Coordinates of C-alpha atoms and ligand atoms in Angstrom, one line a residue:
M1056 CA 194.7 155.9 164.5
G1057 CA 192.5 154.9 167.3
I1058 CA 192.6 156.1 170.9
T1059 CA 195.1 154.6 173.4
I1060 CA 194.3 153.4 176.9
C1061 CA 197.1 153.2 179.4
A1062 CA 196.0 151.6 182.7
V1063 CA 197.4 153.0 186.0
T1064 CA 196.6 149.7 187.7
P1065 CA 195.1 146.5 186.1
T1066 CA 191.6 147.4 187.3
F1067 CA 191.5 151.0 188.5
A1068 CA 192.2 154.3 186.7
A1069 CA 193.5 154.6 183.1
E1070 CA 194.8 157.5 181.0
V1071 CA 193.3 157.9 177.6
G1072 CA 195.4 159.4 174.8
D1073 CA 195.1 160.3 171.2
V1074 CA 191.6 161.6 171.7
D1075 CA 189.9 165.0 171.3
L1076 CA 186.7 165.0 173.5
S1077 CA 185.3 167.9 171.6
R1078 CA 184.9 165.7 168.5
L1079 CA 184.6 162.1 169.6
S1080 CA 183.2 159.6 167.1
E1081 CA 180.6 157.0 168.1
A1082 CA 183.2 154.3 167.7
D1083 CA 185.7 156.1 170.0
L1084 CA 182.9 156.8 172.5
A1085 CA 182.1 153.1 172.7
E1086 CA 185.8 152.4 173.5
V1087 CA 185.8 155.2 176.1
K1088 CA 182.7 153.8 177.7
A1089 CA 184.0 150.3 177.8
A1090 CA 187.2 151.6 179.5
F1091 CA 185.2 153.7 181.9
W1092 CA 183.1 150.7 183.1
K1093 CA 186.3 148.7 183.6
Y1094 CA 188.5 151.3 185.3
A1095 CA 185.9 153.6 186.9
L1096 CA 188.3 156.6 186.5
L1097 CA 189.6 158.0 183.3
I1098 CA 192.2 160.7 182.7
F1099 CA 192.1 162.7 179.4
P1100 CA 195.2 164.9 179.3
D1101 CA 195.6 168.0 177.1
Q1102 CA 191.9 168.7 176.3
D1103 CA 190.9 172.0 174.9
L1104 CA 187.2 172.2 176.0
A1105 CA 184.9 175.2 175.8
P1106 CA 182.1 175.0 178.5
E1107 CA 179.5 173.7 175.8
Q1108 CA 181.9 171.0 174.6
H1109 CA 182.6 169.9 178.2
L1110 CA 178.8 169.7 178.8
A1111 CA 178.2 168.0 175.5
F1112 CA 180.7 165.2 176.3
A1113 CA 179.1 164.7 179.7
E1114 CA 175.7 164.5 178.2
R1115 CA 176.7 161.4 176.3
F1116 CA 176.6 159.6 179.7
G1117 CA 173.2 160.9 180.8
P1118 CA 171.4 164.0 182.0
I1119 CA 173.4 166.6 183.8
E1120 CA 172.5 167.8 187.3
A1121 CA 171.7 171.5 187.3
D1122 CA 170.4 171.9 190.9
R1123 CA 173.1 173.4 193.2
V1124 CA 173.3 173.0 196.9
L1125 CA 173.8 176.6 198.0
D1126 CA 171.4 179.5 197.3
Q1127 CA 172.2 181.6 194.3
A1128 CA 173.1 184.5 196.6
T1129 CA 176.2 182.6 197.6
A1130 CA 176.8 180.4 194.6
S1131 CA 179.2 181.7 192.1
S1132 CA 177.6 183.2 189.0
R1133 CA 180.7 182.7 187.0
L1134 CA 179.5 179.5 185.5
D1135 CA 176.4 178.0 183.9
S1136 CA 174.3 176.3 186.7
K1137 CA 175.1 172.9 185.0
F1138 CA 178.7 173.3 186.4
A1139 CA 179.8 172.9 190.0
D1140 CA 182.5 175.6 190.4
I1141 CA 185.5 173.7 191.9
S1142 CA 187.7 176.8 192.2
N1143 CA 188.8 179.2 194.8
L1144 CA 187.4 182.2 192.9
D1145 CA 184.5 184.5 193.8
A1146 CA 181.8 185.7 191.4
Q1147 CA 184.2 188.4 190.1
G1148 CA 186.9 185.9 189.4
E1149 CA 189.1 187.0 192.3
I1150 CA 190.6 184.6 194.9
W1151 CA 188.0 184.3 197.6
E1152 CA 188.2 185.9 201.1
A1153 CA 189.3 183.8 204.0
A1154 CA 185.9 184.0 205.6
S1155 CA 183.8 183.5 202.4
R1156 CA 180.8 181.2 202.7
Q1157 CA 181.8 179.3 199.5
R1158 CA 185.2 178.6 201.0
M1159 CA 183.7 177.2 204.3
Y1160 CA 181.3 175.1 202.3
K1161 CA 183.8 173.7 199.9
A1162 CA 186.2 172.7 202.7
G1163 CA 183.8 169.6 202.8
N1164 CA 185.4 168.4 199.5
R1165 CA 188.5 167.5 201.5
L1166 CA 186.6 164.7 203.2
W1167 CA 186.2 161.3 201.5
H1168 CA 183.0 161.5 199.5
T1169 CA 181.2 160.6 196.4
D1170 CA 179.3 163.3 194.5
S1171 CA 175.6 163.8 195.1
S1172 CA 174.9 160.6 197.1
F1173 CA 172.9 163.0 199.3
K1174 CA 170.4 163.3 196.5
F1175 CA 167.7 160.7 196.2
R1176 CA 168.7 160.1 192.6
P1177 CA 172.5 160.3 193.1
G1178 CA 175.4 161.1 190.8
L1179 CA 176.4 158.6 188.2
C1180 CA 179.6 160.2 187.1
S1181 CA 181.5 163.4 187.4
L1182 CA 183.7 165.1 184.8
L1183 CA 186.2 167.6 186.3
Y1184 CA 188.2 169.8 184.0
A1185 CA 191.2 171.8 185.1
R1186 CA 191.8 175.2 183.7
T1187 CA 194.4 176.5 186.1
V1188 CA 196.1 174.3 188.7
A1189 CA 197.9 175.2 191.9
P1190 CA 201.7 174.9 191.6
V1191 CA 201.9 173.1 195.0
G1192 CA 199.3 170.7 196.4
G1193 CA 195.6 170.6 195.3
H1194 CA 195.7 167.0 194.2
T1195 CA 192.7 164.8 194.1
E1196 CA 192.7 161.3 195.7
F1197 CA 190.4 158.6 194.4
A1198 CA 189.6 155.3 196.1
D1199 CA 188.2 152.1 194.4
Q1200 CA 185.1 151.0 196.4
R1201 CA 184.8 147.8 194.3
A1202 CA 188.3 146.5 195.1
A1203 CA 187.6 147.5 198.7
Y1204 CA 184.4 145.5 198.7
D1205 CA 186.2 142.4 197.2
A1206 CA 188.8 142.6 199.9
L1207 CA 186.2 142.4 202.8
P1208 CA 186.0 139.2 204.8
D1209 CA 183.0 137.1 203.9
A1210 CA 181.4 137.6 207.3
M1211 CA 181.5 141.4 206.7
K1212 CA 180.0 141.0 203.3
E1213 CA 177.2 139.0 204.8
K1214 CA 176.7 141.6 207.5
L1215 CA 176.4 144.4 205.0
R1216 CA 173.9 142.6 202.7
G1217 CA 170.7 144.6 202.3
L1218 CA 171.8 147.5 204.6
V1219 CA 170.8 151.1 203.8
A1220 CA 172.6 154.2 205.0
E1221 CA 171.2 157.7 205.4
H1222 CA 173.1 160.3 203.3
S1223 CA 172.8 164.0 203.9
I1224 CA 174.9 167.1 202.9
A1225 CA 174.3 168.4 206.4
T1226 CA 176.2 165.3 207.8
S1227 CA 179.3 165.8 205.7
R1228 CA 179.3 169.6 206.2
R1229 CA 178.9 169.2 210.0
R1230 CA 182.0 167.1 209.9
S1231 CA 183.9 169.8 208.0
G1232 CA 182.6 172.5 210.3
F1233 CA 180.0 174.2 208.1
T1234 CA 176.6 174.4 209.8
N1235 CA 175.0 177.6 208.6
F1236 CA 172.7 176.3 205.8
T1237 CA 169.8 178.7 205.2
T1238 CA 166.2 177.4 205.8
E1239 CA 165.7 177.1 202.1
E1240 CA 168.9 175.2 201.5
A1241 CA 168.1 172.8 204.3
G1242 CA 164.6 172.3 203.0
R1243 CA 165.9 171.4 199.5
L1244 CA 168.2 168.7 200.9
P1245 CA 166.4 166.3 203.2
P1246 CA 168.4 163.1 204.1
V1247 CA 168.0 160.3 201.6
P1248 CA 168.5 156.5 201.7
Q1249 CA 171.2 154.7 199.7
A1250 CA 172.2 151.1 199.6
L1251 CA 175.5 150.4 201.4
V1252 CA 176.5 147.8 198.8
R1253 CA 175.6 148.1 195.2
T1254 CA 176.1 146.2 191.9
I1255 CA 177.4 148.2 188.9
P1256 CA 175.2 147.0 186.0
Q1257 CA 177.8 147.6 183.3
S1258 CA 180.5 145.5 184.9
G1259 CA 178.5 143.2 187.2
R1260 CA 180.9 144.1 190.0
K1261 CA 179.8 144.7 193.5
S1262 CA 180.9 147.8 195.3
L1263 CA 180.7 149.5 198.7
Y1264 CA 178.8 152.8 198.5
V1265 CA 180.0 154.9 201.5
A1266 CA 180.9 158.6 201.9
S1267 CA 181.2 161.3 204.5
H1268 CA 177.6 162.2 203.6
A1269 CA 176.5 158.9 205.2
G1270 CA 175.6 159.3 208.9
R1271 CA 173.6 156.4 210.1
I1272 CA 172.3 153.0 209.0
F1273 CA 168.6 152.2 209.1
G1274 CA 167.7 149.6 211.6
M1275 CA 170.9 150.0 213.7
P1276 CA 171.5 152.1 216.8
E1277 CA 172.8 155.5 215.6
E1278 CA 176.2 155.1 217.3
K1279 CA 176.8 151.6 216.0
G1280 CA 175.8 152.5 212.4
G1281 CA 178.0 155.6 212.5
A1282 CA 180.9 153.6 213.7
L1283 CA 180.4 151.0 210.9
I1284 CA 180.4 153.8 208.3
D1285 CA 183.6 155.3 209.7
Q1286 CA 185.2 151.8 209.7
L1287 CA 184.2 151.2 206.1
I1288 CA 185.5 154.7 204.9
A1289 CA 188.8 153.9 206.7
H1290 CA 188.9 150.5 204.9
V1291 CA 188.2 152.0 201.4
S1292 CA 190.7 154.7 201.8
Q1293 CA 193.7 152.4 202.5
R1294 CA 196.5 153.1 200.1
Q1295 CA 196.2 149.9 198.0
F1296 CA 192.8 151.2 196.8
V1297 CA 193.9 154.8 196.2
Y1298 CA 195.1 156.6 193.1
T1299 CA 196.3 160.2 193.5
H1300 CA 195.8 162.6 190.6
R1301 CA 198.3 165.4 190.3
W1302 CA 196.6 167.9 188.0
R1303 CA 198.0 169.5 184.9
A1304 CA 196.1 172.3 183.2
R1305 CA 193.7 170.9 180.6
D1306 CA 193.2 167.5 182.2
L1307 CA 189.7 166.2 182.2
V1308 CA 189.2 163.5 184.8
M1309 CA 186.0 161.5 185.0
W1310 CA 185.0 159.1 187.7
D1311 CA 182.1 156.7 188.5
N1312 CA 180.5 158.0 191.6
R1313 CA 178.7 154.7 192.2
C1314 CA 181.9 152.8 193.0
T1315 CA 184.6 155.4 194.0
M1316 CA 185.2 158.0 196.7
H1317 CA 187.4 161.0 196.3
R1318 CA 188.7 164.0 198.2
G1319 CA 190.7 167.1 197.5
T1320 CA 194.0 167.7 199.2
E1321 CA 195.2 171.0 200.7
Y1322 CA 196.9 173.8 198.8
D1323 CA 197.4 177.5 199.7
D1324 CA 194.0 178.6 198.4
L1325 CA 194.4 182.2 199.5
R1326 CA 197.6 182.5 197.4
W1327 CA 197.2 180.3 194.2
V1328 CA 194.4 180.2 191.7
R1329 CA 193.0 176.7 191.2
D1330 CA 190.2 176.9 188.6
M1331 CA 188.3 173.7 187.8
R1332 CA 184.7 173.1 186.7
R1333 CA 182.7 169.9 187.2
A1334 CA 179.7 168.5 185.3
T1335 CA 177.8 165.8 187.2
V1336 CA 175.7 163.2 185.4
S1337 CA 172.6 161.8 187.3
D1338 CA 172.2 158.1 187.9
V1339 CA 169.1 156.4 186.5
A1340 CA 167.5 155.9 189.9
N1341 CA 168.0 155.7 193.7
S1342 CA 170.6 153.0 194.6
C1343 CA 168.0 151.1 196.8
E1344 CA 165.6 151.0 193.9
Q1345 CA 168.4 149.7 191.7
E1346 CA 169.3 147.0 194.2
G1347 CA 165.7 146.0 194.7
I1348 CA 165.9 146.9 198.4
A1349 CA 162.7 148.4 199.9
L1350 CA 163.0 152.0 200.9
P1351 CA 163.1 152.4 204.6
A1352 CA 159.9 154.1 206.0
Ligands
OGA1574 C1 184.8 167.4 193.1 C2 185.7 167.4 194.2 C3 188.0 167.8 195.0 C4 189.1 168.6 194.5 O1 185.1 168.1 192.1 O2 183.7 166.8 193.1 O3 185.3 166.9 195.3 O4 190.2 168.1 194.4 N1 186.9 167.9 194.0 O5 188.8 169.8 194.3
MN1575 MN1 183.4 165.8 194.9

């Protein structure tokens, strides 16, 4: 019996059943990939994945990012550096303290964003696996930036053509109230250019590419560019473009960072354990390079 694909909407998000990601045949992988390029977000319930199996599945989509944002001194050493620790646990596996630096930093995940757009070569896709879920809250919302692009008036599409935004982790963290990057951290993460509209090669679909990491638009007055980014994020996050994932333990959810945004929702993180780990696959090149747009000086 082959895998089953059950679409959440005709073009965004699908649940994949009758599949074991730890032993996926080439034929099944081809089906998973075809579904991924179509739906941009796939849910695989009931997976039993050791860390190596999770990484091995991610690697079938490309190289995994291993560079972390925060210095090792703060970063959790619970996990291999190829994982982003999306939990509320400290290095000892205990629920973090209210004032912990990790907690302050990760509050930024509750803003609409796409993973690693603040890196010159951004994230292609992310694969997030839930080990323990919170009994109340802690959902993840996903928005389809392709459908949001399609719904723009023609005049807006024309206005956005060729524009480049500046993305920086410092921008999104400033928005969520985290400003104490160390000199080393800040030096590792200079702002980078990303195309505001991109074409996804595998589907041919155009997509917006906005996130809370984006702060200004090259060639526009700072305030005007910032206002346009805010307006676009508000547009993309309208409910007709959004799917909310309510986690069950052992779900693996993967999304295309090139054409979706996501954000975590609140839960009582000083009370409940929420233990998830994420592998992030790098894109093939900077988005401007892929669009054939000259990098701003
Ligand atoms: C992520 C992320 C949000 C959440 O894993 O990249 O932003 O719900 N997660 O924890
Ligand atoms: Mn994220």
